[in-house]
GROMACS .gro file of C-alpha atoms in nm:
model
  240
    1UNK     CA    1   1.065  -0.873  -3.551
    2UNK     CA    2   0.845  -0.897  -3.243
    3UNK     CA    3   0.819  -0.593  -3.016
    4UNK     CA    4   0.976  -0.642  -2.669
    5UNK     CA    5   0.724  -0.776  -2.422
    6UNK     CA    6   0.556  -0.527  -2.189
    7UNK     CA    7   0.263  -0.645  -1.977
    8UNK     CA    8  -0.066  -0.457  -1.985
    9UNK     CA    9  -0.022  -0.365  -1.620
   10UNK     CA   10   0.318  -0.208  -1.687
   11UNK     CA   11   0.196  -0.039  -2.007
   12UNK     CA   12  -0.054   0.145  -1.786
   13UNK     CA   13   0.242   0.355  -1.661
   14UNK     CA   14   0.329   0.470  -2.015
   15UNK     CA   15   0.289   0.832  -2.126
   16UNK     CA   16   0.113   0.699  -2.436
   17UNK     CA   17  -0.159   0.548  -2.213
   18UNK     CA   18  -0.220   0.859  -2.001
   19UNK     CA   19  -0.337   1.211  -2.084
   20UNK     CA   20  -0.405   1.324  -1.727
   21UNK     CA   21  -0.139   1.368  -1.455
   22UNK     CA   22  -0.107   1.098  -1.187
   23UNK     CA   23  -0.402   1.096  -0.943
   24UNK     CA   24  -0.224   1.189  -0.618
   25UNK     CA   25   0.022   1.439  -0.767
   26UNK     CA   26  -0.017   1.775  -0.593
   27UNK     CA   27  -0.204   1.644  -0.289
   28UNK     CA   28   0.010   1.351  -0.167
   29UNK     CA   29   0.347   1.448  -0.319
   30UNK     CA   30   0.496   1.699  -0.563
   31UNK     CA   31   0.714   1.681  -0.873
   32UNK     CA   32   1.028   1.704  -0.657
   33UNK     CA   33   0.935   1.379  -0.486
   34UNK     CA   34   0.853   1.560  -0.161
   35UNK     CA   35   0.559   1.424   0.036
   36UNK     CA   36   0.288   1.671   0.132
   37UNK     CA   37   0.074   1.689   0.444
   38UNK     CA   38  -0.224   1.455   0.402
   39UNK     CA   39  -0.327   1.339   0.750
   40UNK     CA   40  -0.544   1.041   0.826
   41UNK     CA   41  -0.556   0.701   0.993
   42UNK     CA   42  -0.534   0.344   0.868
   43UNK     CA   43  -0.479  -0.020   0.964
   44UNK     CA   44  -0.151  -0.170   0.842
   45UNK     CA   45   0.098  -0.452   0.896
   46UNK     CA   46   0.454  -0.322   0.911
   47UNK     CA   47   0.740  -0.548   0.807
   48UNK     CA   48   0.896  -0.750   1.088
   49UNK     CA   49   1.207  -0.557   1.191
   50UNK     CA   50   1.534  -0.735   1.111
   51UNK     CA   51   1.358  -1.020   0.930
   52UNK     CA   52   1.458  -1.199   0.611
   53UNK     CA   53   1.145  -1.043   0.457
   54UNK     CA   54   1.257  -0.690   0.542
   55UNK     CA   55   1.602  -0.756   0.397
   56UNK     CA   56   1.464  -0.903   0.072
   57UNK     CA   57   1.210  -0.624   0.024
   58UNK     CA   58   1.468  -0.350   0.086
   59UNK     CA   59   1.690  -0.519  -0.174
   60UNK     CA   60   1.402  -0.524  -0.423
   61UNK     CA   61   1.330  -0.157  -0.355
   62UNK     CA   62   1.693  -0.075  -0.434
   63UNK     CA   63   1.665  -0.259  -0.766
   64UNK     CA   64   1.387  -0.017  -0.860
   65UNK     CA   65   1.584   0.283  -0.729
   66UNK     CA   66   1.880   0.183  -0.947
   67UNK     CA   67   1.679   0.211  -1.269
   68UNK     CA   68   1.776   0.521  -1.476
   69UNK     CA   69   1.425   0.670  -1.467
   70UNK     CA   70   1.356   0.603  -1.099
   71UNK     CA   71   1.447   0.937  -0.943
   72UNK     CA   72   1.289   1.152  -1.214
   73UNK     CA   73   0.966   0.954  -1.238
   74UNK     CA   74   0.898   0.807  -0.892
   75UNK     CA   75   0.860   0.954  -0.540
   76UNK     CA   76   0.994   0.686  -0.303
   77UNK     CA   77   0.862   0.650   0.051
   78UNK     CA   78   1.118   0.582   0.331
   79UNK     CA   79   1.215   0.224   0.417
   80UNK     CA   80   1.073   0.274   0.767
   81UNK     CA   81   0.725   0.334   0.623
   82UNK     CA   82   0.703   0.002   0.434
   83UNK     CA   83   0.376  -0.172   0.519
   84UNK     CA   84   0.076  -0.362   0.385
   85UNK     CA   85  -0.256  -0.183   0.427
   86UNK     CA   86  -0.521  -0.411   0.579
   87UNK     CA   87  -0.801  -0.153   0.586
   88UNK     CA   88  -0.807   0.210   0.471
   89UNK     CA   89  -0.912   0.454   0.739
   90UNK     CA   90  -1.014   0.813   0.677
   91UNK     CA   91  -0.795   1.073   0.508
   92UNK     CA   92  -0.803   1.452   0.475
   93UNK     CA   93  -0.921   1.484   0.117
   94UNK     CA   94  -1.197   1.220   0.122
   95UNK     CA   95  -1.462   1.334   0.369
   96UNK     CA   96  -1.783   1.185   0.229
   97UNK     CA   97  -1.944   0.842   0.259
   98UNK     CA   98  -1.841   0.567   0.168
   99UNK     CA   99  -1.494   0.696   0.265
  100UNK     CA  100  -1.616   0.860   0.586
  101UNK     CA  101  -1.871   0.733   0.841
  102UNK     CA  102  -2.223   0.874   0.807
  103UNK     CA  103  -2.254   0.929   1.182
  104UNK     CA  104  -1.966   1.182   1.191
  105UNK     CA  105  -1.985   1.534   1.040
  106UNK     CA  106  -1.766   1.576   0.734
  107UNK     CA  107  -1.581   1.870   0.891
  108UNK     CA  108  -1.468   1.674   1.199
  109UNK     CA  109  -1.092   1.713   1.246
  110UNK     CA  110  -0.866   1.420   1.165
  111UNK     CA  111  -0.741   1.413   1.526
  112UNK     CA  112  -1.100   1.389   1.653
  113UNK     CA  113  -1.170   1.109   1.406
  114UNK     CA  114  -0.863   0.919   1.525
  115UNK     CA  115  -0.979   0.955   1.887
  116UNK     CA  116  -1.327   0.840   1.783
  117UNK     CA  117  -1.184   0.523   1.628
  118UNK     CA  118  -0.944   0.463   1.916
  119UNK     CA  119  -1.247   0.429   2.143
  120UNK     CA  120  -1.443   0.211   1.900
  121UNK     CA  121  -1.150  -0.021   1.836
  122UNK     CA  122  -1.103  -0.104   2.205
  123UNK     CA  123  -1.377  -0.365   2.153
  124UNK     CA  124  -1.231  -0.508   1.831
  125UNK     CA  125  -1.250  -0.890   1.828
  126UNK     CA  126  -0.951  -1.125   1.820
  127UNK     CA  127  -0.926  -1.283   1.476
  128UNK     CA  128  -0.714  -1.557   1.315
  129UNK     CA  129  -0.360  -1.492   1.197
  130UNK     CA  130  -0.298  -1.473   0.823
  131UNK     CA  131   0.008  -1.501   0.598
  132UNK     CA  132   0.074  -1.322   0.269
  133UNK     CA  133   0.277  -1.389  -0.046
  134UNK     CA  134   0.404  -1.163  -0.326
  135UNK     CA  135   0.234  -1.204  -0.664
  136UNK     CA  136   0.365  -0.910  -0.867
  137UNK     CA  137   0.625  -0.633  -0.867
  138UNK     CA  138   0.544  -0.300  -1.031
  139UNK     CA  139   0.720   0.039  -1.044
  140UNK     CA  140   0.512   0.132  -0.738
  141UNK     CA  141   0.588  -0.173  -0.522
  142UNK     CA  142   0.454  -0.521  -0.447
  143UNK     CA  143   0.114  -0.681  -0.499
  144UNK     CA  144   0.017  -0.942  -0.237
  145UNK     CA  145  -0.242  -1.210  -0.171
  146UNK     CA  146  -0.296  -1.472   0.096
  147UNK     CA  147  -0.038  -1.749   0.111
  148UNK     CA  148  -0.326  -2.000   0.100
  149UNK     CA  149  -0.702  -1.993   0.039
  150UNK     CA  150  -0.747  -2.004   0.417
  151UNK     CA  151  -0.526  -1.694   0.450
  152UNK     CA  152  -0.738  -1.515   0.189
  153UNK     CA  153  -1.045  -1.594   0.398
  154UNK     CA  154  -0.877  -1.480   0.720
  155UNK     CA  155  -0.761  -1.143   0.586
  156UNK     CA  156  -1.108  -1.089   0.436
  157UNK     CA  157  -1.253  -1.153   0.784
  158UNK     CA  158  -1.026  -0.882   0.925
  159UNK     CA  159  -1.133  -0.638   0.653
  160UNK     CA  160  -1.501  -0.707   0.713
  161UNK     CA  161  -1.460  -0.657   1.088
  162UNK     CA  162  -1.279  -0.327   1.034
  163UNK     CA  163  -1.550  -0.217   0.789
  164UNK     CA  164  -1.805  -0.273   1.066
  165UNK     CA  165  -1.593  -0.077   1.315
  166UNK     CA  166  -1.523   0.212   1.076
  167UNK     CA  167  -1.887   0.221   0.952
  168UNK     CA  168  -1.814   0.223   0.579
  169UNK     CA  169  -1.696   0.002   0.294
  170UNK     CA  170  -1.511   0.146  -0.002
  171UNK     CA  171  -1.651   0.055  -0.345
  172UNK     CA  172  -1.354  -0.181  -0.396
  173UNK     CA  173  -1.397  -0.350  -0.057
  174UNK     CA  174  -1.444  -0.699  -0.204
  175UNK     CA  175  -1.181  -0.661  -0.479
  176UNK     CA  176  -0.915  -0.466  -0.287
  177UNK     CA  177  -0.561  -0.548  -0.404
  178UNK     CA  178  -0.321  -0.582  -0.111
  179UNK     CA  179   0.011  -0.414  -0.168
  180UNK     CA  180   0.332  -0.274  -0.020
  181UNK     CA  181   0.404   0.070  -0.166
  182UNK     CA  182   0.761   0.161  -0.259
  183UNK     CA  183   0.683   0.477  -0.455
  184UNK     CA  184   0.427   0.700  -0.624
  185UNK     CA  185   0.438   0.797  -0.992
  186UNK     CA  186   0.539   1.159  -1.061
  187UNK     CA  187   0.577   1.141  -1.439
  188UNK     CA  188   0.452   0.878  -1.682
  189UNK     CA  189   0.722   0.664  -1.846
  190UNK     CA  190   0.846   0.690  -2.203
  191UNK     CA  191   0.722   0.369  -2.371
  192UNK     CA  192   1.075   0.294  -2.492
  193UNK     CA  193   1.209   0.232  -2.141
  194UNK     CA  194   0.935  -0.010  -2.036
  195UNK     CA  195   1.089  -0.334  -2.178
  196UNK     CA  196   1.392  -0.275  -1.952
  197UNK     CA  197   1.160  -0.224  -1.657
  198UNK     CA  198   0.967  -0.538  -1.747
  199UNK     CA  199   1.282  -0.751  -1.738
  200UNK     CA  200   1.395  -0.603  -1.408
  201UNK     CA  201   1.051  -0.644  -1.248
  202UNK     CA  202   1.021  -1.006  -1.363
  203UNK     CA  203   1.366  -1.089  -1.223
  204UNK     CA  204   1.283  -0.907  -0.901
  205UNK     CA  205   0.961  -1.107  -0.855
  206UNK     CA  206   1.142  -1.436  -0.910
  207UNK     CA  207   1.410  -1.344  -0.654
  208UNK     CA  208   1.155  -1.230  -0.397
  209UNK     CA  209   0.934  -1.537  -0.426
  210UNK     CA  210   1.239  -1.759  -0.385
  211UNK     CA  211   1.380  -1.564  -0.088
  212UNK     CA  212   1.052  -1.506   0.100
  213UNK     CA  213   0.768  -1.735  -0.013
  214UNK     CA  214   0.570  -1.614   0.291
  215UNK     CA  215   0.615  -1.262   0.430
  216UNK     CA  216   0.710  -1.192   0.791
  217UNK     CA  217   0.500  -0.898   0.909
  218UNK     CA  218   0.391  -0.747   1.236
  219UNK     CA  219   0.027  -0.789   1.346
  220UNK     CA  220  -0.230  -0.540   1.212
  221UNK     CA  221  -0.210  -0.202   1.384
  222UNK     CA  222  -0.433   0.106   1.386
  223UNK     CA  223  -0.206   0.395   1.288
  224UNK     CA  224  -0.218   0.770   1.242
  225UNK     CA  225  -0.015   0.960   0.983
  226UNK     CA  226   0.052   1.315   0.864
  227UNK     CA  227   0.195   1.208   0.528
  228UNK     CA  228   0.312   0.892   0.355
  229UNK     CA  229   0.651   0.889   0.532
  230UNK     CA  230   0.552   0.756   0.874
  231UNK     CA  231   0.266   0.550   1.020
  232UNK     CA  232   0.253   0.563   1.400
  233UNK     CA  233   0.107   0.250   1.562
  234UNK     CA  234  -0.161   0.336   1.822
  235UNK     CA  235  -0.327  -0.005   1.879
  236UNK     CA  236  -0.182  -0.344   1.784
  237UNK     CA  237  -0.433  -0.624   1.723
  238UNK     CA  238  -0.274  -0.953   1.821
  239UNK     CA  239  -0.436  -1.245   1.635
  240UNK     CA  240  -0.577  -1.554   1.803
   0.00000   0.00000   0.00000
């Protein structure tokens, strides 16, 4: 008899694949699913309010929430926080280059850093619009890529321009995987439950791609945050 199919990407969430606790546990959230203070700034696209995309993604999120292991293993962010990160700004616990600009002291307050970038981003260029599609659903949310090759190029142009403005590029700058986070992992999964998750995730992806082949999102916005529950838009960058 063949073992039930579990993809390599889903198997990565198995307790049998992990000896160490999840990376952000204890700094971003705790084992009760409560989000901790971790201030910073970032550039994101929020979902278009009241759109078909928002409805479909909220439905998909509920499918994950309804799984038996969801509440014990995953810390879910609020619906209002759903977004795609375009470019990662600075954050409290990463204060060295290439996650922090060389020209600013590493002990500069987060509020001062946000003010610093607010001034720099006043001169940010207008860039082409881009559209995104969903390529994968995982226990943590959605993986995205450009709807077309031209969209991939356009969103890369935005990322490169923000890298110039922020004065750093993360090591994964060229290979960054766009995503919409639903949750963070608190406890690794028992391998026995993963085939059920695989079936649900596959069905969820099929439904999403049928309902929203291209996502409706707001333009990129420079935001500040205190934790992963809310991202306050400070500057909105309307595309050409």
